[in-house]
Amino acid sequence: MLLLRLSGAKQDAAREAADLVTGALSGPMSAHGVRLLGPRPSPIARVKRRYHYQILLVMPRISRSGSLPELLRPLRERVRKSGVRLEADVDPYQMMCELPRHGA
C-alpha cells in the first residue's frame, strides 16, 4: 500500500490537487493492477490551518510499479505551484478510515 497525503491552506486548492493526482494516476496505475481509493478528506481534515486529503494505492504483492516515482515527481511540482504539499507514505502504519474506490 501507498498512502498519498495532500495538504494546503485553501480547501479548494487541496481538493482540486487531490482530484488532479487521482486522475493522473488512475489510468497508468490500473494498467499495473493498482487500485486507487479516494481521494477523500483525511480523518482529521483540518490541522494547523491546513486542509488534508488522502489517496490510497493498493498494489498487488507481485506488482512492481517502477513508473510510480516518475509519475509522482511532475505531479508533486504541479500541485506545489498551487500551494499544496504532496507526501507519500509507503506501507502506512495506521489507517483511520476506509476510502471508497475512485469514481464510486
Short mmCIF file of N, CA, C and O in Angstrom, two decimals:
data_model
loop_
_atom_site.label_atom_id
_atom_site.label_comp_id
_atom_site.label_asym_id
_atom_site.label_seq_id
_atom_site.Cartn_x
_atom_site.Cartn_y
_atom_site.Cartn_z
N MET A 1 0.83 -1.18 0.00
CA MET A 1 0.00 0.00 0.00
C MET A 1 0.87 1.24 0.00
O MET A 1 1.98 1.23 0.53
N LEU A 2 0.33 2.28 -0.58
CA LEU A 2 0.98 3.58 -0.60
C LEU A 2 -0.09 4.62 -0.33
O LEU A 2 -1.12 4.64 -1.01
N LEU A 3 0.13 5.46 0.69
CA LEU A 3 -0.82 6.49 1.02
C LEU A 3 -0.26 7.83 0.57
O LEU A 3 0.85 8.21 0.96
N LEU A 4 -1.00 8.53 -0.28
CA LEU A 4 -0.62 9.87 -0.71
C LEU A 4 -1.40 10.86 0.12
O LEU A 4 -2.64 10.78 0.19
N ARG A 5 -0.68 11.76 0.76
CA ARG A 5 -1.31 12.80 1.58
C ARG A 5 -1.09 14.14 0.92
O ARG A 5 0.03 14.48 0.57
N LEU A 6 -2.16 14.89 0.78
CA LEU A 6 -2.09 16.23 0.20
C LEU A 6 -2.62 17.21 1.23
O LEU A 6 -3.61 16.94 1.91
N SER A 7 -1.95 18.36 1.36
CA SER A 7 -2.43 19.37 2.30
C SER A 7 -2.16 20.75 1.73
O SER A 7 -1.17 20.98 1.05
N GLY A 8 -3.11 21.65 2.03
CA GLY A 8 -2.99 23.02 1.55
C GLY A 8 -3.76 23.97 2.44
O GLY A 8 -4.69 23.57 3.15
N ALA A 9 -3.37 25.23 2.42
CA ALA A 9 -4.02 26.25 3.23
C ALA A 9 -5.44 26.55 2.74
O ALA A 9 -6.29 26.98 3.52
N LYS A 10 -5.70 26.31 1.46
CA LYS A 10 -7.03 26.55 0.90
C LYS A 10 -7.68 25.21 0.58
O LYS A 10 -7.10 24.38 -0.12
N GLN A 11 -8.88 25.02 1.09
CA GLN A 11 -9.56 23.75 0.92
C GLN A 11 -9.80 23.42 -0.55
O GLN A 11 -9.59 22.29 -0.99
N ASP A 12 -10.24 24.41 -1.33
CA ASP A 12 -10.50 24.16 -2.76
C ASP A 12 -9.23 23.71 -3.48
O ASP A 12 -9.27 22.80 -4.31
N ALA A 13 -8.12 24.35 -3.19
CA ALA A 13 -6.86 24.00 -3.84
C ALA A 13 -6.43 22.59 -3.47
O ALA A 13 -5.97 21.82 -4.32
N ALA A 14 -6.59 22.22 -2.20
CA ALA A 14 -6.20 20.88 -1.76
C ALA A 14 -7.09 19.82 -2.41
O ALA A 14 -6.60 18.79 -2.88
N ARG A 15 -8.40 20.08 -2.48
CA ARG A 15 -9.32 19.13 -3.09
C ARG A 15 -9.05 18.99 -4.60
O ARG A 15 -9.02 17.89 -5.14
N GLU A 16 -8.82 20.12 -5.27
CA GLU A 16 -8.54 20.07 -6.70
C GLU A 16 -7.22 19.34 -6.98
O GLU A 16 -7.12 18.59 -7.95
N ALA A 17 -6.22 19.55 -6.14
CA ALA A 17 -4.95 18.85 -6.30
C ALA A 17 -5.13 17.35 -6.11
O ALA A 17 -4.56 16.54 -6.85
N ALA A 18 -5.95 16.96 -5.13
CA ALA A 18 -6.21 15.53 -4.89
C ALA A 18 -6.92 14.92 -6.10
O ALA A 18 -6.60 13.82 -6.53
N ASP A 19 -7.87 15.65 -6.66
CA ASP A 19 -8.57 15.17 -7.87
C ASP A 19 -7.61 15.07 -9.05
O ASP A 19 -7.65 14.10 -9.83
N LEU A 20 -6.72 16.04 -9.19
CA LEU A 20 -5.73 16.03 -10.27
C LEU A 20 -4.82 14.82 -10.17
O LEU A 20 -4.59 14.11 -11.15
N VAL A 21 -4.30 14.57 -8.97
CA VAL A 21 -3.39 13.43 -8.76
C VAL A 21 -4.12 12.12 -9.04
O VAL A 21 -3.59 11.24 -9.72
N THR A 22 -5.34 11.99 -8.54
CA THR A 22 -6.11 10.76 -8.77
C THR A 22 -6.35 10.54 -10.25
O THR A 22 -6.17 9.44 -10.77
N GLY A 23 -6.74 11.59 -10.95
CA GLY A 23 -6.98 11.47 -12.38
C GLY A 23 -5.74 11.11 -13.17
O GLY A 23 -5.79 10.30 -14.09
N ALA A 24 -4.62 11.70 -12.78
CA ALA A 24 -3.36 11.43 -13.50
C ALA A 24 -2.85 10.02 -13.24
O ALA A 24 -2.20 9.43 -14.11
N LEU A 25 -3.13 9.47 -12.07
CA LEU A 25 -2.60 8.14 -11.73
C LEU A 25 -3.54 7.00 -12.08
O LEU A 25 -3.08 5.87 -12.23
N SER A 26 -4.82 7.27 -12.21
CA SER A 26 -5.79 6.18 -12.36
C SER A 26 -5.52 5.31 -13.59
O SER A 26 -5.53 4.08 -13.49
N GLY A 27 -5.27 5.89 -14.74
CA GLY A 27 -5.00 5.10 -15.94
C GLY A 27 -3.72 4.29 -15.88
O GLY A 27 -3.74 3.07 -16.00
N PRO A 28 -2.58 4.95 -15.65
CA PRO A 28 -1.32 4.21 -15.61
C PRO A 28 -1.26 3.17 -14.49
O PRO A 28 -0.71 2.09 -14.67
N MET A 29 -1.85 3.47 -13.35
CA MET A 29 -1.78 2.53 -12.23
C MET A 29 -2.70 1.33 -12.44
O MET A 29 -2.34 0.21 -12.09
N SER A 30 -3.88 1.55 -13.03
CA SER A 30 -4.78 0.42 -13.25
C SER A 30 -4.17 -0.57 -14.24
O SER A 30 -4.43 -1.77 -14.17
N ALA A 31 -3.33 -0.08 -15.15
CA ALA A 31 -2.64 -0.97 -16.10
C ALA A 31 -1.68 -1.91 -15.37
O ALA A 31 -1.35 -2.97 -15.89
N HIS A 32 -1.24 -1.52 -14.16
CA HIS A 32 -0.34 -2.35 -13.36
C HIS A 32 -1.08 -3.11 -12.27
O HIS A 32 -0.47 -3.68 -11.38
N GLY A 33 -2.42 -3.08 -12.30
CA GLY A 33 -3.20 -3.79 -11.29
C GLY A 33 -3.30 -3.06 -9.97
O GLY A 33 -3.64 -3.66 -8.95
N VAL A 34 -3.03 -1.75 -9.96
CA VAL A 34 -3.09 -0.96 -8.74
C VAL A 34 -4.48 -0.34 -8.62
O VAL A 34 -4.99 0.22 -9.58
N ARG A 35 -5.10 -0.46 -7.45
CA ARG A 35 -6.41 0.16 -7.20
C ARG A 35 -6.20 1.46 -6.45
O ARG A 35 -5.42 1.53 -5.50
N LEU A 36 -6.89 2.50 -6.87
CA LEU A 36 -6.86 3.79 -6.18
C LEU A 36 -8.14 3.94 -5.38
O LEU A 36 -9.23 3.75 -5.90
N LEU A 37 -7.98 4.29 -4.12
CA LEU A 37 -9.11 4.53 -3.23
C LEU A 37 -9.05 5.99 -2.80
O LEU A 37 -8.07 6.42 -2.22
N GLY A 38 -10.08 6.72 -3.09
CA GLY A 38 -10.09 8.14 -2.77
C GLY A 38 -10.14 8.94 -4.06
O GLY A 38 -10.40 8.39 -5.13
N PRO A 39 -9.93 10.21 -3.98
CA PRO A 39 -9.47 10.98 -2.83
C PRO A 39 -10.60 11.25 -1.85
O PRO A 39 -11.76 11.35 -2.24
N ARG A 40 -10.24 11.34 -0.60
CA ARG A 40 -11.15 11.64 0.49
C ARG A 40 -10.48 12.59 1.46
O ARG A 40 -9.25 12.59 1.58
N PRO A 41 -11.27 13.38 2.18
CA PRO A 41 -10.66 14.17 3.25
C PRO A 41 -10.04 13.22 4.28
O PRO A 41 -10.55 12.13 4.51
N SER A 42 -8.94 13.61 4.85
CA SER A 42 -8.31 12.81 5.89
C SER A 42 -9.26 12.72 7.08
O SER A 42 -10.15 13.57 7.24
N PRO A 43 -9.09 11.70 7.95
CA PRO A 43 -9.96 11.58 9.11
C PRO A 43 -10.01 12.86 9.95
O PRO A 43 -11.06 13.23 10.44
N ILE A 44 -8.89 13.50 10.10
CA ILE A 44 -8.84 14.82 10.73
C ILE A 44 -8.53 15.77 9.59
O ILE A 44 -7.38 15.92 9.18
N ALA A 45 -9.57 16.37 9.05
CA ALA A 45 -9.47 17.07 7.77
C ALA A 45 -8.75 18.41 7.84
O ALA A 45 -8.25 18.88 6.83
N ARG A 46 -8.69 19.02 9.01
CA ARG A 46 -8.02 20.32 9.11
C ARG A 46 -7.13 20.34 10.33
O ARG A 46 -7.59 20.13 11.45
N VAL A 47 -5.84 20.58 10.09
CA VAL A 47 -4.86 20.63 11.16
C VAL A 47 -3.95 21.83 10.90
O VAL A 47 -3.44 21.98 9.78
N LYS A 48 -3.76 22.65 11.91
CA LYS A 48 -2.89 23.82 11.80
C LYS A 48 -3.20 24.65 10.57
O LYS A 48 -2.32 25.00 9.78
N ARG A 49 -4.48 24.93 10.39
CA ARG A 49 -4.95 25.77 9.29
C ARG A 49 -4.65 25.21 7.90
O ARG A 49 -4.55 25.95 6.92
N ARG A 50 -4.46 23.91 7.80
CA ARG A 50 -4.24 23.25 6.51
C ARG A 50 -5.28 22.16 6.34
O ARG A 50 -5.60 21.44 7.28
N TYR A 51 -5.80 22.03 5.12
CA TYR A 51 -6.79 21.02 4.79
C TYR A 51 -6.08 19.80 4.22
O TYR A 51 -5.18 19.93 3.40
N HIS A 52 -6.49 18.62 4.67
CA HIS A 52 -5.79 17.38 4.32
C HIS A 52 -6.70 16.43 3.56
O HIS A 52 -7.85 16.21 3.96
N TYR A 53 -6.16 15.87 2.49
CA TYR A 53 -6.84 14.84 1.69
C TYR A 53 -5.89 13.67 1.53
O TYR A 53 -4.67 13.82 1.66
N GLN A 54 -6.45 12.51 1.23
CA GLN A 54 -5.60 11.33 1.05
C GLN A 54 -6.12 10.43 -0.06
O GLN A 54 -7.31 10.41 -0.36
N ILE A 55 -5.16 9.72 -0.65
CA ILE A 55 -5.44 8.76 -1.71
C ILE A 55 -4.65 7.51 -1.35
O ILE A 55 -3.45 7.58 -1.09
N LEU A 56 -5.31 6.36 -1.34
CA LEU A 56 -4.64 5.11 -1.03
C LEU A 56 -4.47 4.30 -2.31
O LEU A 56 -5.44 4.10 -3.05
N LEU A 57 -3.25 3.85 -2.55
CA LEU A 57 -2.97 2.98 -3.69
C LEU A 57 -2.74 1.58 -3.13
O LEU A 57 -1.85 1.39 -2.30
N VAL A 58 -3.55 0.64 -3.58
CA VAL A 58 -3.44 -0.75 -3.14
C VAL A 58 -2.83 -1.52 -4.29
O VAL A 58 -3.41 -1.62 -5.37
N MET A 59 -1.63 -2.05 -4.04
CA MET A 59 -0.87 -2.73 -5.09
C MET A 59 -0.81 -4.23 -4.83
O MET A 59 -0.64 -4.64 -3.69
N PRO A 60 -0.97 -5.03 -5.89
CA PRO A 60 -0.79 -6.47 -5.70
C PRO A 60 0.64 -6.74 -5.22
O PRO A 60 1.57 -6.01 -5.56
N ARG A 61 0.78 -7.78 -4.44
CA ARG A 61 2.09 -8.10 -3.88
C ARG A 61 3.14 -8.28 -4.97
O ARG A 61 4.29 -7.91 -4.78
N ILE A 62 2.74 -8.81 -6.10
CA ILE A 62 3.71 -9.06 -7.16
C ILE A 62 3.96 -7.84 -8.05
O ILE A 62 4.86 -7.84 -8.87
N SER A 63 3.16 -6.79 -7.86
CA SER A 63 3.30 -5.60 -8.70
C SER A 63 4.56 -4.83 -8.35
O SER A 63 4.83 -4.56 -7.20
N ARG A 64 5.30 -4.47 -9.34
CA ARG A 64 6.48 -3.63 -9.16
C ARG A 64 6.32 -2.45 -10.09
O ARG A 64 6.88 -2.40 -11.17
N SER A 65 5.50 -1.51 -9.65
CA SER A 65 5.20 -0.36 -10.49
C SER A 65 6.36 0.63 -10.44
O SER A 65 6.34 1.59 -9.68
N GLY A 66 7.38 0.39 -11.23
CA GLY A 66 8.55 1.24 -11.26
C GLY A 66 8.28 2.62 -11.83
O GLY A 66 9.07 3.53 -11.67
N SER A 67 7.15 2.78 -12.49
CA SER A 67 6.84 4.07 -13.08
C SER A 67 6.24 5.05 -12.08
O SER A 67 6.12 6.23 -12.39
N LEU A 68 5.91 4.59 -10.89
CA LEU A 68 5.27 5.47 -9.91
C LEU A 68 6.13 6.68 -9.52
O LEU A 68 5.64 7.80 -9.54
N PRO A 69 7.40 6.51 -9.19
CA PRO A 69 8.20 7.71 -8.87
C PRO A 69 8.27 8.71 -10.03
O PRO A 69 8.21 9.92 -9.80
N GLU A 70 8.34 8.21 -11.26
CA GLU A 70 8.39 9.09 -12.41
C GLU A 70 7.06 9.84 -12.60
O GLU A 70 7.04 10.97 -13.08
N LEU A 71 5.96 9.21 -12.23
CA LEU A 71 4.66 9.86 -12.32
C LEU A 71 4.46 10.88 -11.19
O LEU A 71 3.85 11.93 -11.39
N LEU A 72 4.98 10.57 -10.01
CA LEU A 72 4.76 11.45 -8.86
C LEU A 72 5.59 12.73 -8.90
O LEU A 72 5.14 13.77 -8.45
N ARG A 73 6.80 12.66 -9.45
CA ARG A 73 7.66 13.86 -9.48
C ARG A 73 7.00 15.06 -10.15
O ARG A 73 6.90 16.13 -9.55
N PRO A 74 6.54 14.93 -11.39
CA PRO A 74 5.90 16.09 -12.02
C PRO A 74 4.59 16.49 -11.34
O PRO A 74 4.26 17.67 -11.27
N LEU A 75 3.86 15.52 -10.79
CA LEU A 75 2.63 15.85 -10.09
C LEU A 75 2.93 16.66 -8.83
O LEU A 75 2.22 17.60 -8.50
N ARG A 76 3.96 16.26 -8.12
CA ARG A 76 4.35 16.98 -6.91
C ARG A 76 4.68 18.44 -7.24
O ARG A 76 4.26 19.36 -6.54
N GLU A 77 5.42 18.65 -8.32
CA GLU A 77 5.76 20.02 -8.73
C GLU A 77 4.51 20.79 -9.15
O GLU A 77 4.36 21.96 -8.84
N ARG A 78 3.62 20.11 -9.83
CA ARG A 78 2.41 20.77 -10.33
C ARG A 78 1.50 21.22 -9.18
O ARG A 78 0.98 22.34 -9.20
N VAL A 79 1.31 20.36 -8.18
CA VAL A 79 0.44 20.74 -7.07
C VAL A 79 1.13 21.75 -6.14
O VAL A 79 0.46 22.56 -5.52
N ARG A 80 2.44 21.69 -6.09
CA ARG A 80 3.18 22.65 -5.26
C ARG A 80 2.95 24.08 -5.74
O ARG A 80 2.87 25.01 -4.94
N LYS A 81 2.80 24.26 -7.05
CA LYS A 81 2.55 25.59 -7.60
C LYS A 81 1.22 26.17 -7.12
O LYS A 81 1.05 27.38 -7.09
N SER A 82 0.29 25.31 -6.73
CA SER A 82 -0.99 25.80 -6.21
C SER A 82 -0.99 25.87 -4.69
O SER A 82 -2.04 26.04 -4.08
N GLY A 83 0.18 25.71 -4.08
CA GLY A 83 0.30 25.82 -2.63
C GLY A 83 -0.06 24.56 -1.87
O GLY A 83 -0.32 24.60 -0.67
N VAL A 84 -0.04 23.42 -2.56
CA VAL A 84 -0.41 22.15 -1.93
C VAL A 84 0.83 21.27 -1.83
O VAL A 84 1.64 21.20 -2.75
N ARG A 85 0.95 20.61 -0.70
CA ARG A 85 2.07 19.69 -0.46
C ARG A 85 1.59 18.26 -0.68
O ARG A 85 0.51 17.88 -0.25
N LEU A 86 2.41 17.46 -1.37
CA LEU A 86 2.11 16.06 -1.64
C LEU A 86 3.19 15.21 -0.98
O LEU A 86 4.38 15.40 -1.24
N GLU A 87 2.76 14.28 -0.12
CA GLU A 87 3.69 13.37 0.54
C GLU A 87 3.24 11.94 0.31
O GLU A 87 2.05 11.67 0.19
N ALA A 88 4.20 11.03 0.25
CA ALA A 88 3.90 9.62 0.05
C ALA A 88 4.35 8.82 1.28
O ALA A 88 5.45 9.03 1.78
N ASP A 89 3.49 7.94 1.75
CA ASP A 89 3.78 7.09 2.90
C ASP A 89 3.69 5.64 2.43
O ASP A 89 2.60 5.14 2.16
N VAL A 90 4.83 4.98 2.34
CA VAL A 90 4.88 3.59 1.89
C VAL A 90 4.49 2.69 3.06
O VAL A 90 4.98 2.85 4.17
N ASP A 91 3.60 1.75 2.80
CA ASP A 91 3.09 0.84 3.83
C ASP A 91 2.65 1.60 5.07
O ASP A 91 3.25 1.49 6.14
N PRO A 92 1.61 2.43 4.94
CA PRO A 92 1.17 3.25 6.07
C PRO A 92 0.84 2.39 7.28
O PRO A 92 0.18 1.35 7.16
N TYR A 93 1.32 2.81 8.42
CA TYR A 93 1.17 2.05 9.66
C TYR A 93 -0.27 2.02 10.14
O TYR A 93 -0.76 1.01 10.58
N GLN A 94 -0.92 3.16 10.06
CA GLN A 94 -2.26 3.23 10.60
C GLN A 94 -3.20 3.93 9.62
O GLN A 94 -2.90 5.01 9.15
N MET A 95 -4.30 3.29 9.35
CA MET A 95 -5.34 3.90 8.53
C MET A 95 -6.54 4.10 9.43
O MET A 95 -7.02 3.16 10.04
N MET A 96 -7.02 5.33 9.51
CA MET A 96 -8.11 5.63 10.42
C MET A 96 -9.48 5.50 9.77
O MET A 96 -10.49 5.49 10.45
N CYS A 97 -9.55 5.43 8.46
CA CYS A 97 -10.86 5.31 7.81
C CYS A 97 -10.71 4.52 6.52
O CYS A 97 -9.64 4.40 5.96
N GLU A 98 -11.83 4.00 6.08
CA GLU A 98 -11.85 3.28 4.82
C GLU A 98 -12.13 4.28 3.69
O GLU A 98 -13.01 5.12 3.79
N LEU A 99 -11.38 4.18 2.62
CA LEU A 99 -11.55 5.07 1.48
C LEU A 99 -12.34 4.37 0.39
O LEU A 99 -12.06 3.23 0.06
N PRO A 100 -13.34 5.05 -0.18
CA PRO A 100 -14.07 4.43 -1.28
C PRO A 100 -13.25 4.41 -2.55
O PRO A 100 -12.30 5.17 -2.69
N ARG A 101 -13.61 3.56 -3.43
CA ARG A 101 -12.95 3.44 -4.72
C ARG A 101 -13.16 4.69 -5.55
O ARG A 101 -14.18 5.34 -5.46
N HIS A 102 -12.18 5.05 -6.37
CA HIS A 102 -12.28 6.22 -7.25
C HIS A 102 -13.48 6.06 -8.16
O HIS A 102 -13.68 5.01 -8.76
N GLY A 103 -14.29 7.10 -8.23
CA GLY A 103 -15.45 7.08 -9.10
C GLY A 103 -16.67 6.44 -8.47
O GLY A 103 -17.72 6.35 -9.08
N ALA A 104 -16.53 5.96 -7.24
CA ALA A 104 -17.67 5.30 -6.58
C ALA A 104 -18.57 6.31 -5.90
O ALA A 104 -18.25 7.37 -5.57
#
